[in-house]
Short mmCIF file of C-alpha atoms in Angstrom, two decimals:
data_model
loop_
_atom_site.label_atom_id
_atom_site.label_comp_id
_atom_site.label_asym_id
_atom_site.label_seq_id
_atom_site.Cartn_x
_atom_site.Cartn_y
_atom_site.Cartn_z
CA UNK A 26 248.53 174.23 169.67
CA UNK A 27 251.87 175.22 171.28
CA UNK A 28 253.32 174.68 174.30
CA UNK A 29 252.15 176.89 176.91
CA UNK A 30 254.32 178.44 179.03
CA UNK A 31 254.71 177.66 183.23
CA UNK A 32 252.17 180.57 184.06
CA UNK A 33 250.33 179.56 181.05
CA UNK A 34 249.65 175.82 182.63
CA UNK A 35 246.16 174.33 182.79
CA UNK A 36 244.88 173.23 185.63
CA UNK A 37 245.86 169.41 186.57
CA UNK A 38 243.13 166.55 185.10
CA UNK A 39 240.93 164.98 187.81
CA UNK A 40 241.83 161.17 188.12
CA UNK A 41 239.96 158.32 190.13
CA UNK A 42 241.18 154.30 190.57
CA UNK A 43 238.09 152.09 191.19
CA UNK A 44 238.87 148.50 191.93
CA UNK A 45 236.49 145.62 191.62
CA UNK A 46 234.65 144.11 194.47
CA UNK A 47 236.63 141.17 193.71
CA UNK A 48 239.89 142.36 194.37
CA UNK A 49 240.94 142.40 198.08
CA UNK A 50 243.77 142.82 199.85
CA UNK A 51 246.44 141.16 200.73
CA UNK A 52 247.11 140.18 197.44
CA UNK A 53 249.34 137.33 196.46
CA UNK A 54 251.58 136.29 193.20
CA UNK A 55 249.62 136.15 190.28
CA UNK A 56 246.34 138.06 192.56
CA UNK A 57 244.34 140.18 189.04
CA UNK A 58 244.33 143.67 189.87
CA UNK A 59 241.38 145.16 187.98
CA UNK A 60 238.81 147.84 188.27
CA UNK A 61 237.86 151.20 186.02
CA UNK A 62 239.73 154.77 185.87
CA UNK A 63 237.73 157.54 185.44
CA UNK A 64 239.99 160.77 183.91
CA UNK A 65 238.07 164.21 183.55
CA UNK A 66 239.65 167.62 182.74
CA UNK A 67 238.02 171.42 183.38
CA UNK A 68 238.59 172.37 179.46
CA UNK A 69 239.11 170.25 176.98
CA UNK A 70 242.48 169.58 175.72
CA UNK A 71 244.03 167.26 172.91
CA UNK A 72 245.95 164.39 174.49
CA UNK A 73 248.82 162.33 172.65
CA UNK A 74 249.23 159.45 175.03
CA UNK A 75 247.38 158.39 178.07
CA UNK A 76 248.75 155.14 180.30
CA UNK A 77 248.25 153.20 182.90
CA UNK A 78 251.43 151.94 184.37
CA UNK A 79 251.60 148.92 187.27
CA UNK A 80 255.08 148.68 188.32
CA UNK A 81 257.07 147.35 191.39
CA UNK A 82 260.19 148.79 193.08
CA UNK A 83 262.88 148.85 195.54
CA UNK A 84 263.86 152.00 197.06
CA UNK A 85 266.86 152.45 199.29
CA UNK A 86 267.18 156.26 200.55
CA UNK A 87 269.58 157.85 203.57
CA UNK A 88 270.27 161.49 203.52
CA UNK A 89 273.58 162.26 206.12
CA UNK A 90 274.46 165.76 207.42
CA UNK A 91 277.57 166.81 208.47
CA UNK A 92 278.81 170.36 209.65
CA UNK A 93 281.72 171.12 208.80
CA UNK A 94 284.12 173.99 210.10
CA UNK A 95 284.83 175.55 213.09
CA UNK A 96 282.64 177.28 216.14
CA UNK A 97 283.03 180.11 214.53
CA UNK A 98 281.97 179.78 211.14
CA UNK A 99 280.42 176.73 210.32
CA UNK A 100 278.45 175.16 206.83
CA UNK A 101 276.01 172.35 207.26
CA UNK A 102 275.27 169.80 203.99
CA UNK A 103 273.65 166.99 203.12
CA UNK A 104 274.43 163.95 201.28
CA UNK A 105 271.23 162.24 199.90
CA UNK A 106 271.35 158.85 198.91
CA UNK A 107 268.33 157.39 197.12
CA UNK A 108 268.55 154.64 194.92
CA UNK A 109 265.25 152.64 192.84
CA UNK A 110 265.31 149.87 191.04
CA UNK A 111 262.30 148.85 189.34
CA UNK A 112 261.36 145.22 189.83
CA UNK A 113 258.61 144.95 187.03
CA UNK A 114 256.20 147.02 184.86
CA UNK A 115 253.11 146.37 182.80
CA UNK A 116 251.32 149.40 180.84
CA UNK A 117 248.06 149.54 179.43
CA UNK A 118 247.84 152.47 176.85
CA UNK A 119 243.78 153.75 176.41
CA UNK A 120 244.13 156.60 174.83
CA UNK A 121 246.23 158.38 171.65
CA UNK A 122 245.79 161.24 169.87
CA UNK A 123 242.43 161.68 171.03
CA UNK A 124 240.47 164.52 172.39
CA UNK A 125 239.39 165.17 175.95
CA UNK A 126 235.98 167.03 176.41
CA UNK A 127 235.64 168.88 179.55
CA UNK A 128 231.62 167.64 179.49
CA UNK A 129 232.34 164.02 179.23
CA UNK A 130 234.90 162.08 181.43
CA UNK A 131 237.23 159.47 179.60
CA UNK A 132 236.62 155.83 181.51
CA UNK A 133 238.08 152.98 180.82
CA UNK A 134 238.43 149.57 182.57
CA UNK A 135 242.05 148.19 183.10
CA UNK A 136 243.25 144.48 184.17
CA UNK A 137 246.76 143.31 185.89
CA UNK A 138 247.86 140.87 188.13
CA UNK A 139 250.93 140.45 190.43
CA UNK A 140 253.24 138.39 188.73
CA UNK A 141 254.21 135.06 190.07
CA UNK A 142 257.87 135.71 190.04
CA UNK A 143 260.19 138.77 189.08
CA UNK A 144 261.45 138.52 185.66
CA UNK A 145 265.31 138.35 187.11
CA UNK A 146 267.03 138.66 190.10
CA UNK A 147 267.50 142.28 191.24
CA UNK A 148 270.68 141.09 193.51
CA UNK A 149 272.28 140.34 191.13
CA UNK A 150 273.05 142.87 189.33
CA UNK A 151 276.88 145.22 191.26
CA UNK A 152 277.63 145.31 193.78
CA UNK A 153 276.61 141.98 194.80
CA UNK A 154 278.56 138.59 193.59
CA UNK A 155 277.61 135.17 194.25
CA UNK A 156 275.60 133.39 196.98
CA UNK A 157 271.94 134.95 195.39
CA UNK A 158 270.64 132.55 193.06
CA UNK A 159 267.28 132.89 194.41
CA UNK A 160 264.86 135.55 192.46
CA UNK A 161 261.58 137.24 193.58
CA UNK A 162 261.73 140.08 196.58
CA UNK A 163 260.41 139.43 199.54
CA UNK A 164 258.51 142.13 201.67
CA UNK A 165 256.45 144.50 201.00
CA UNK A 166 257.25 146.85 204.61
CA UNK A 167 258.69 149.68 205.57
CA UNK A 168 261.98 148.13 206.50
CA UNK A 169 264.94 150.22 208.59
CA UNK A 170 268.25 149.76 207.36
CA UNK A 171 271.20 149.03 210.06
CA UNK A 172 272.71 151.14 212.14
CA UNK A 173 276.33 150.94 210.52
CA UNK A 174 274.84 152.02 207.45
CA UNK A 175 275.82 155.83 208.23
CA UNK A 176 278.12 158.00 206.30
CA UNK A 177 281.30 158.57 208.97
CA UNK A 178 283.74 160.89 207.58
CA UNK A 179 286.77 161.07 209.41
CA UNK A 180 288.68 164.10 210.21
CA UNK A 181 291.84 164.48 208.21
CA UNK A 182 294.95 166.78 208.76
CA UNK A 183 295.61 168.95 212.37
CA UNK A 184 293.86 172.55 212.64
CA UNK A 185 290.47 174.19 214.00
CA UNK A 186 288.64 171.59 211.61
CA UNK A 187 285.86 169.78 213.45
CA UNK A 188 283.23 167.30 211.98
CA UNK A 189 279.65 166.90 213.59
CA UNK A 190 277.73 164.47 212.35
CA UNK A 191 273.79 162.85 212.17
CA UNK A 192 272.40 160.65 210.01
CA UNK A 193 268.27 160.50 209.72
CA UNK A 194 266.09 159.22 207.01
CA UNK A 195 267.41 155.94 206.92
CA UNK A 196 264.95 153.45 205.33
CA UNK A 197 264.57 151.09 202.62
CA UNK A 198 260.74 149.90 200.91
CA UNK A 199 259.53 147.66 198.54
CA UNK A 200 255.70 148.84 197.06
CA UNK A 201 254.11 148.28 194.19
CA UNK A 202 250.94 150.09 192.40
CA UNK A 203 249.51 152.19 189.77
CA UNK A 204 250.43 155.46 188.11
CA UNK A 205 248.78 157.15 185.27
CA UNK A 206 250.46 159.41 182.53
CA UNK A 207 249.10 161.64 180.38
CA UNK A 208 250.83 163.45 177.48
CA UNK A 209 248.60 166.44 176.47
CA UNK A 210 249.80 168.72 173.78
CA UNK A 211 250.12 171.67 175.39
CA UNK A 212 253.00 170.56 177.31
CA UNK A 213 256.12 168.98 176.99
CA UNK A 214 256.19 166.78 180.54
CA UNK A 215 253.65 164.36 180.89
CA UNK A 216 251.27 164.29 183.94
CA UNK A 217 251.68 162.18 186.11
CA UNK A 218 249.48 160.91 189.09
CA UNK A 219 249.62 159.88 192.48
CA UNK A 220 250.78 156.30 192.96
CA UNK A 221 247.99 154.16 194.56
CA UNK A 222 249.73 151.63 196.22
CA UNK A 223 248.32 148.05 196.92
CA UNK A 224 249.22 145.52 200.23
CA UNK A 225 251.01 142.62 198.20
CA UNK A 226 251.98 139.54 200.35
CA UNK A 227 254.12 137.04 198.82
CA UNK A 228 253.61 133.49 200.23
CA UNK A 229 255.75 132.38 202.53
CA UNK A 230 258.35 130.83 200.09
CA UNK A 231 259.78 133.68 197.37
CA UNK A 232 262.85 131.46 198.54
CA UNK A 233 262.20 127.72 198.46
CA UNK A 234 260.95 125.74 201.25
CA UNK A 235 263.79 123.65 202.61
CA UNK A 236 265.58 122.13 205.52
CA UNK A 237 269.08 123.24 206.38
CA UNK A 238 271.39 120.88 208.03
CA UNK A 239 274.58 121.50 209.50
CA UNK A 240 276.88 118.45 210.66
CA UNK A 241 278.59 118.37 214.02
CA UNK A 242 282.03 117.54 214.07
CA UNK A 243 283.64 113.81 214.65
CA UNK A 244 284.92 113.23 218.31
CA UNK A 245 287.06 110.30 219.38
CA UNK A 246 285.78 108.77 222.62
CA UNK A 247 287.92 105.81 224.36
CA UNK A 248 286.69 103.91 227.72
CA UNK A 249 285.43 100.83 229.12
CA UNK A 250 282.16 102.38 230.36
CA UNK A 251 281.16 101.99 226.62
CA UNK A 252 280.55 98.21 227.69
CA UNK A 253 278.95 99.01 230.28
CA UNK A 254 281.89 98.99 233.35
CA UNK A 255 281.53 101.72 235.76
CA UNK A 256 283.43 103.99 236.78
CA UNK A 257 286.48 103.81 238.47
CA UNK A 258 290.11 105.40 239.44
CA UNK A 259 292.21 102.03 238.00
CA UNK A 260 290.21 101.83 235.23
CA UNK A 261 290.49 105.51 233.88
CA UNK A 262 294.34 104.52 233.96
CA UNK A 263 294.00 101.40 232.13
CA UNK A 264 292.24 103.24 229.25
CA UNK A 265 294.82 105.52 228.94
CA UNK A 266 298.03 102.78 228.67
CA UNK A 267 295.77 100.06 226.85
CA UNK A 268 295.59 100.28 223.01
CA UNK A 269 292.61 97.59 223.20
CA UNK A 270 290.30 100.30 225.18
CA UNK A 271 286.73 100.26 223.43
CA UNK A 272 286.18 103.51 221.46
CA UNK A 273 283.85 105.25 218.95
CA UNK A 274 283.33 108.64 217.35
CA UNK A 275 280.87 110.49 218.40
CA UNK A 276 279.05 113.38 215.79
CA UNK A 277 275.91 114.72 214.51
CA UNK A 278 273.71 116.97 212.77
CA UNK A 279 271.47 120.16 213.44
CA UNK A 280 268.68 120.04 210.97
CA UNK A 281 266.09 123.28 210.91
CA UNK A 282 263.67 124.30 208.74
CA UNK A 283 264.43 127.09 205.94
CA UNK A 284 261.86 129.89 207.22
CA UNK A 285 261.17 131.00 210.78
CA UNK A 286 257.84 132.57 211.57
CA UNK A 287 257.99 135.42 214.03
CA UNK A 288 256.32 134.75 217.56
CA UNK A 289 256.54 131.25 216.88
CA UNK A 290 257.52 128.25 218.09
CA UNK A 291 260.23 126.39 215.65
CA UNK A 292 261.24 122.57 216.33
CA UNK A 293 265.29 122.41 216.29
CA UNK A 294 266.45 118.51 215.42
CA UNK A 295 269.71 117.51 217.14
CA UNK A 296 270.43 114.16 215.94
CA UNK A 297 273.87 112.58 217.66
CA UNK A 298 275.61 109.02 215.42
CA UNK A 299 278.23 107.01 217.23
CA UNK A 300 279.85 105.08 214.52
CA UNK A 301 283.37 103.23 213.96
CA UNK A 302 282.51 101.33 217.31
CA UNK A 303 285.60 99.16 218.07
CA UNK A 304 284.19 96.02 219.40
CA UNK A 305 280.42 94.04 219.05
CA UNK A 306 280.21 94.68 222.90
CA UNK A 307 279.98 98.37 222.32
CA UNK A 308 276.33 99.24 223.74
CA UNK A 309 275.25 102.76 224.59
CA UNK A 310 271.71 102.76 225.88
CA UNK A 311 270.48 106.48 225.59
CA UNK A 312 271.79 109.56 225.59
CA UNK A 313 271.09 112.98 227.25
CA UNK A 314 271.29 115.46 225.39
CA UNK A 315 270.42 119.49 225.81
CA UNK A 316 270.55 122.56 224.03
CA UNK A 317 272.86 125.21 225.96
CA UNK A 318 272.01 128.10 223.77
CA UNK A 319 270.14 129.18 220.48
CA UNK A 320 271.32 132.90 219.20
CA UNK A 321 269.75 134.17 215.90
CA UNK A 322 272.03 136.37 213.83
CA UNK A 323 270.41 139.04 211.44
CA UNK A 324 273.02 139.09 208.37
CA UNK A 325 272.43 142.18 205.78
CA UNK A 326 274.25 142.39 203.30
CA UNK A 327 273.51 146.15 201.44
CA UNK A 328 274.81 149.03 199.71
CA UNK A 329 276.58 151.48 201.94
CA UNK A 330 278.15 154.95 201.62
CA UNK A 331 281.52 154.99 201.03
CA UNK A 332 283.45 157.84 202.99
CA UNK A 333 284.43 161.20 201.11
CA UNK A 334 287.55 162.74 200.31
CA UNK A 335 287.60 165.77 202.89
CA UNK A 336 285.70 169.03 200.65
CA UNK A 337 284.62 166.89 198.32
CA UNK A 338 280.92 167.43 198.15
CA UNK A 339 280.65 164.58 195.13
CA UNK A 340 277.89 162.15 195.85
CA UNK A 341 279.51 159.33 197.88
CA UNK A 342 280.45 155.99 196.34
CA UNK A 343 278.94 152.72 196.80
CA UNK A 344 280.60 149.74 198.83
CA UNK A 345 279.41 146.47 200.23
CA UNK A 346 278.72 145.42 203.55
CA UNK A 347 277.41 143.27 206.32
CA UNK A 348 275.75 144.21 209.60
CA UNK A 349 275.30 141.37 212.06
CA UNK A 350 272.94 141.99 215.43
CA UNK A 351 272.74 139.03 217.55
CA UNK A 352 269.42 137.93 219.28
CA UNK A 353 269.43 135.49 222.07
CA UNK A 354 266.03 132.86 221.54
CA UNK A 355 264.15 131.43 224.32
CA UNK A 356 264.07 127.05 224.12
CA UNK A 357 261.28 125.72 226.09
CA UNK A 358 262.92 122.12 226.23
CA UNK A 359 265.33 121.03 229.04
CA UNK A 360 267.50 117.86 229.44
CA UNK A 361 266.27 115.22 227.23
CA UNK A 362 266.68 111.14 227.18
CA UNK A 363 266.67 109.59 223.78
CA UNK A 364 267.19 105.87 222.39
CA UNK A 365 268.74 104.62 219.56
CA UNK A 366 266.82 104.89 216.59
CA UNK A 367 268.15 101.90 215.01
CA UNK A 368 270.72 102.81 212.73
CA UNK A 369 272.59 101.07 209.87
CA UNK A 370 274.78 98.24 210.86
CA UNK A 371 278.04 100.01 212.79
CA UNK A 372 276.02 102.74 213.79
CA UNK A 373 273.80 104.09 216.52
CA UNK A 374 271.56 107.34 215.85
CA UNK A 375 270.05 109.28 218.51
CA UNK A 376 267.63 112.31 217.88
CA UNK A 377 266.10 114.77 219.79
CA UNK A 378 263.55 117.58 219.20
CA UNK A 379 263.35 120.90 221.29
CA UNK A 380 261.34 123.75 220.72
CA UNK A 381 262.76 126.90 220.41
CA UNK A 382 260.72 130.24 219.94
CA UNK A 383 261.89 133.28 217.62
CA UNK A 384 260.51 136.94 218.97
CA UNK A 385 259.32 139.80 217.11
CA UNK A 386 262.32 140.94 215.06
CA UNK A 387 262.54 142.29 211.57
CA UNK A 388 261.60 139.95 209.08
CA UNK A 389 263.68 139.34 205.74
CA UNK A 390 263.87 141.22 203.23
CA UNK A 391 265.68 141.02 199.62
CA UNK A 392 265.25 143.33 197.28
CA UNK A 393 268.26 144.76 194.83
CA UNK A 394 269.78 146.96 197.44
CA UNK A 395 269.62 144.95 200.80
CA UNK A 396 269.42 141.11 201.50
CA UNK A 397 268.70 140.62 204.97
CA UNK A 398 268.57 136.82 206.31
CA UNK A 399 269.34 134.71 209.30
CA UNK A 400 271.68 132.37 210.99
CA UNK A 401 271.24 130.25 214.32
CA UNK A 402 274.20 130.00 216.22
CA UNK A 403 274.04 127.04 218.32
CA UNK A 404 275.41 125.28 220.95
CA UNK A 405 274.25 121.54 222.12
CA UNK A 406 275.82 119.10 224.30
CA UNK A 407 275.16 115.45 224.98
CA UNK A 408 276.19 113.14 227.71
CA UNK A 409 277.31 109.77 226.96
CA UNK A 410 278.59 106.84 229.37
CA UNK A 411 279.78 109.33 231.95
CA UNK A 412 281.54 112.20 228.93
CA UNK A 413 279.85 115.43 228.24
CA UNK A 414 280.61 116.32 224.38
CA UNK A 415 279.85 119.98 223.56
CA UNK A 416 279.46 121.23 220.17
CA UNK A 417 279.31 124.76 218.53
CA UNK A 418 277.46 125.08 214.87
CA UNK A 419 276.21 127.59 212.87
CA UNK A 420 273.33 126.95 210.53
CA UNK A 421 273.16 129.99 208.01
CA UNK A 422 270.65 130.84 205.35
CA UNK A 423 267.43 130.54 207.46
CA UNK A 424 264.47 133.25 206.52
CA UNK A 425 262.47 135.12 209.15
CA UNK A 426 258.74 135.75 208.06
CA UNK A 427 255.68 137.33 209.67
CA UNK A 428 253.30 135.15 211.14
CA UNK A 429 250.53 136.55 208.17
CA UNK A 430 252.89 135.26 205.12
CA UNK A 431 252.42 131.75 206.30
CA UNK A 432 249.59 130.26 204.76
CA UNK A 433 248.22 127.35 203.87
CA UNK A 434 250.86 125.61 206.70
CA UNK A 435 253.29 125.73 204.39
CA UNK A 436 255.98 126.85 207.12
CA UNK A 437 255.38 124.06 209.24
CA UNK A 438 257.55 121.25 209.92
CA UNK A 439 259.08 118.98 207.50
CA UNK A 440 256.83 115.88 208.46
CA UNK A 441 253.57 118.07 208.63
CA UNK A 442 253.96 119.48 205.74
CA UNK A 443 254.27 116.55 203.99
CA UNK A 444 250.98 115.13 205.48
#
């Protein structure tokens, strides 16, 4: 049988995805996705392939306009920009070279799962270098890309020229689900179905569970309050002309935990160490100590347009880049007193815990065309014998998740979760 012509075309086959009563969503790595298809046609028609294809992707799409010209005679484009990378496939083939009778549907019963990790790293493959060593993608939501991601030609040259530009369709999704294709004979393009999409919900570690600690600076602190003498005019001046003044460094650490659950409340460690202490009579009590502010910093790193030659309606280049928004977090802890913990000999430890709660903000994603994660910006202080020490710290690399990817407890606190 030849190839019939575009008004010669048979109607489309009929096509129905049943899944099993045991498959539910959310579904998680490694989650079987199973169930029967059921393919029927209104003549019958010899078929040379028939699949079933599971598959995962990435999509990153933005389509810019621009107007270009004059008032008087202007010509609108648009630039689309639409990138997929496919993250994994599996195909089931159940039928070939067979026949397809009009009076009895074709069924057969298919069987995948989600698999427990992608088989490499879509970042990194170009335009991304370094710093990605993790694998797996992350989300499975609609996810809007940044704001600076907007193609922003710039006018070139003097004369009547003017430039008015929008940018819509801005997005970037991660889905995965099944597709048939059928290969009759009569044509030379397969068919090819609607994609049924499923709700897939990796745990909450893609990226692996981990505490990120970020030490404080060294600061050299000289006075006789540091055994214990108060404070007074004369003896301010004798610490400053004696070389036999008591003194110790003061420093610390900032120690977090690697994911942050949206709405939540997080604990933030601030642990200050007084070492090199110049003298046995050294004795420091407590310490107050206080978080002044907690700001969390989206970081996305993703493909972006690069800007145009003037006229020249080419597809735009890629480029990397990074969009930072800053978002100010609310911590529910005030001033607090701590002890020493009992350090090693030489060395005095004091740690404090404040709670700090993350709002509803976009949660991470990775995929091959964006990798969006977080840093804290920080700043603590802690008085000491009558000095205030400030400190400012960043602690990078944390990921934000939605409350609903945490189970199990796995994002809670380093000493729960080890419970």
């Amino acid at each position: 049988m030849g190839i019939l012509s575009r008004k010669e075309t048979l109607p489309d086959p009929v096509l129905s995805l049943h899944l099993d009563e045991s498959c539910a969503p959310p579904f998680r790595p490694g989650s079987v996705i199973s169930g029967h298809m059921v393919l029927s046609t209104s003549v019958n028609r010899a078929i040379r392939q028939a699949q079933l294809h599971f598959t995962g992707k990435s999509t990153t799409c933005q389509t810019a306009y621009e107007t270009v010209g004059s008032h008087d005679a202007r010509e609108e484009r648009s630039i689309p920009y639409h990138h997929e990378v496919e993250l994994f496939t599996q195909t089931q083939t159940f039928l070939e070279d067979s026949k397809l009778s009009s009076k009895e549907p074709c069924t057969t019963h298919f069987d995948f799962s989600f698999p427990s990790r992608t088989s490499s790293d879509p970042l990194l493959s170009l335009p991304f270098t370094g710093g990605t060593t993790q694998s797996n993608t992350y989300r499975s939501a609609q996810h809007d890309l940044p704001h600076s991601l907007s193609y922003n030609p710039q006018p070139r040259g003097i004369g009547p020229k003017k430039y008015i530009k929008r940018n819509t369709a801005k997005s970037a999704t991660i889905d995965y689900g099944l597709q048939v294709t059928v290969l009759f004979d009569d044509q030379a393009e397969p068919y090819r179905s609607d994609r049924q999409t499923f709700a897939f919900q990796p745990f909450c570690n893609p990226y692996r569970q981990h505490d990120i600690v970020t030490t404080l600076p060294m600061k050299l602190y000289a006075s006789s309050r540091l055994i214990c003498e108060s404070k007074s005019l004369m003896r301010s001046l004798r610490d400053r002309m004696s070389k036999a003044t008591p003194s110790v460094k003061v420093g610390g650490k900032i120690t977090v935990q690697g994911h942050l659950t949206q709405l939540a409340v997080f604990p933030f460690h601030a642990t200050v160490m007084v070492s090199e202490l110049s003298g046995s009579a050294i004795a420091i009590e407590s310490v107050t100590m206080w978080v002044e502010s907690v700001t969390l910093v989206a970081v996305t790193t993703y493909r972006a347009l690069k800007v145009r030659a003037d006229r020249d309606k080419s597809v735009p280049l890629e480029r990397e880049a990074v969009d930072e928004e800053c978002i100010g977090l609310e911590v529910l802890d005030e001033k607090r007193v701590v002890r020493d913990e009992g350090g090693e000999k030489g060395r005095m430890v004091y740690d404090g815990v404040f709670a700090v709660r993350v709002p509803s903000v976009s949660p991470s994603l990775k995929t091959f065309n964006i990798d969006r994660k977080y840093r804290l910006r920080v700043r603590i202080a802690a008085e000491m014998c009558g000095m205030v020490f400030e400190w400012k710290a960043e602690v990078g690399g944390a990921v934000l998740i939605g409350p609903a990817a945490c189970p199990g407890g796995m994002c809670k606190p380093p000493k729960e979760r080890e419970q």
